[in-house]
Amino acid sequence: MTMPDKILTEYRYDGQVALVTLNAPKGNVLGAGMMTELQAAFDNFASRPQLKLVQFTGSGKHFSFGASVAEHVRE
C-alpha cells in the first residue's frame, strides 16, 4: 500500500480498490485545496487501469459538509 504526503486528502491502495479519506475533520469541507488534492488523486487513479473501485470516507464525525460557502461569497 502507498500513502502520498497529503494534508487534506489521503489515499491508499488495497489491491483493485483506492481508499480516499477526506482529512479535514471539522466537516471535511470541500475547499479549493481539497479539490486540488482530489484532482491529483484522480489523475493518479487514471494511470492505474487495474483499479475497479474508489471508496470515499471522511475523518472526524461527518463525511463532508459539502462545498466551501466561504470561498464562494463576494467580498
Short mmCIF file of C-alpha atoms in Angstrom, two decimals:
data_model
loop_
_atom_site.label_atom_id
_atom_site.label_comp_id
_atom_site.label_asym_id
_atom_site.label_seq_id
_atom_site.Cartn_x
_atom_site.Cartn_y
_atom_site.Cartn_z
CA MET A 1 0.00 0.00 0.00
CA THR A 2 1.14 3.52 -0.81
CA MET A 3 0.35 6.71 1.12
CA PRO A 4 1.28 10.00 -0.54
CA ASP A 5 2.17 13.04 1.56
CA LYS A 6 -1.18 14.87 1.57
CA ILE A 7 -2.73 17.08 4.21
CA LEU A 8 -6.41 17.43 3.27
CA THR A 9 -6.88 14.24 1.26
CA GLU A 10 -5.22 10.92 1.88
CA TYR A 11 -5.44 7.87 -0.31
CA ARG A 12 -4.02 4.38 -0.41
CA TYR A 13 -4.41 1.28 -2.49
CA ASP A 14 -5.71 -2.09 -1.42
CA GLY A 15 -5.50 -4.30 -4.49
CA GLN A 16 -8.06 -3.08 -7.04
CA VAL A 17 -9.51 -0.53 -4.60
CA ALA A 18 -8.39 3.05 -3.94
CA LEU A 19 -9.40 4.22 -0.46
CA VAL A 20 -9.77 8.02 -0.22
CA THR A 21 -10.08 9.82 3.13
CA LEU A 22 -11.14 13.46 3.34
CA ASN A 23 -8.84 14.64 6.12
CA ALA A 24 -10.17 17.96 7.40
CA PRO A 25 -12.13 16.66 10.42
CA LYS A 26 -14.13 19.84 11.12
CA GLY A 27 -16.70 18.92 8.47
CA ASN A 28 -14.33 17.88 5.65
CA VAL A 29 -15.40 20.98 3.71
CA LEU A 30 -14.56 20.80 0.00
CA GLY A 31 -12.45 23.92 -0.39
CA ALA A 32 -10.04 24.79 -3.18
CA GLY A 33 -7.12 22.99 -1.52
CA MET A 34 -9.03 19.76 -1.04
CA MET A 35 -10.43 19.91 -4.57
CA THR A 36 -6.90 20.34 -5.95
CA GLU A 37 -5.73 17.30 -4.00
CA LEU A 38 -8.74 15.26 -5.13
CA GLN A 39 -7.98 16.16 -8.76
CA ALA A 40 -4.37 14.99 -8.28
CA ALA A 41 -5.65 11.75 -6.75
CA PHE A 42 -7.97 11.12 -9.70
CA ASP A 43 -5.15 11.88 -12.13
CA ASN A 44 -3.14 9.21 -10.30
CA PHE A 45 -6.05 6.76 -10.40
CA ALA A 46 -6.37 7.24 -14.17
CA SER A 47 -2.87 5.81 -14.59
CA ARG A 48 -3.87 2.60 -12.77
CA PRO A 49 -6.12 0.58 -15.08
CA GLN A 50 -6.27 -2.24 -12.51
CA LEU A 51 -8.45 -0.08 -10.20
CA LYS A 52 -12.06 -1.20 -10.07
CA LEU A 53 -13.39 0.91 -7.20
CA VAL A 54 -12.72 4.24 -5.47
CA GLN A 55 -14.13 4.28 -1.92
CA PHE A 56 -14.55 7.57 -0.03
CA THR A 57 -14.62 8.17 3.70
CA GLY A 58 -14.23 11.22 5.91
CA SER A 59 -12.16 11.68 9.04
CA GLY A 60 -13.91 13.04 12.09
CA LYS A 61 -17.61 12.95 12.91
CA HIS A 62 -19.00 13.81 9.44
CA PHE A 63 -18.23 12.61 5.92
CA SER A 64 -18.41 16.10 4.39
CA PHE A 65 -20.42 19.29 4.79
CA GLY A 66 -20.01 19.89 1.02
CA ALA A 67 -18.51 22.83 -0.85
CA SER A 68 -16.94 25.74 0.99
CA VAL A 69 -19.51 28.54 1.13
CA ALA A 70 -16.87 30.99 2.38
CA GLU A 71 -14.87 30.57 -0.84
CA HIS A 72 -17.93 31.49 -2.94
CA VAL A 73 -19.01 34.67 -1.11
CA ARG A 74 -18.37 38.00 -2.81
CA GLU A 75 -16.07 40.33 -0.94
#
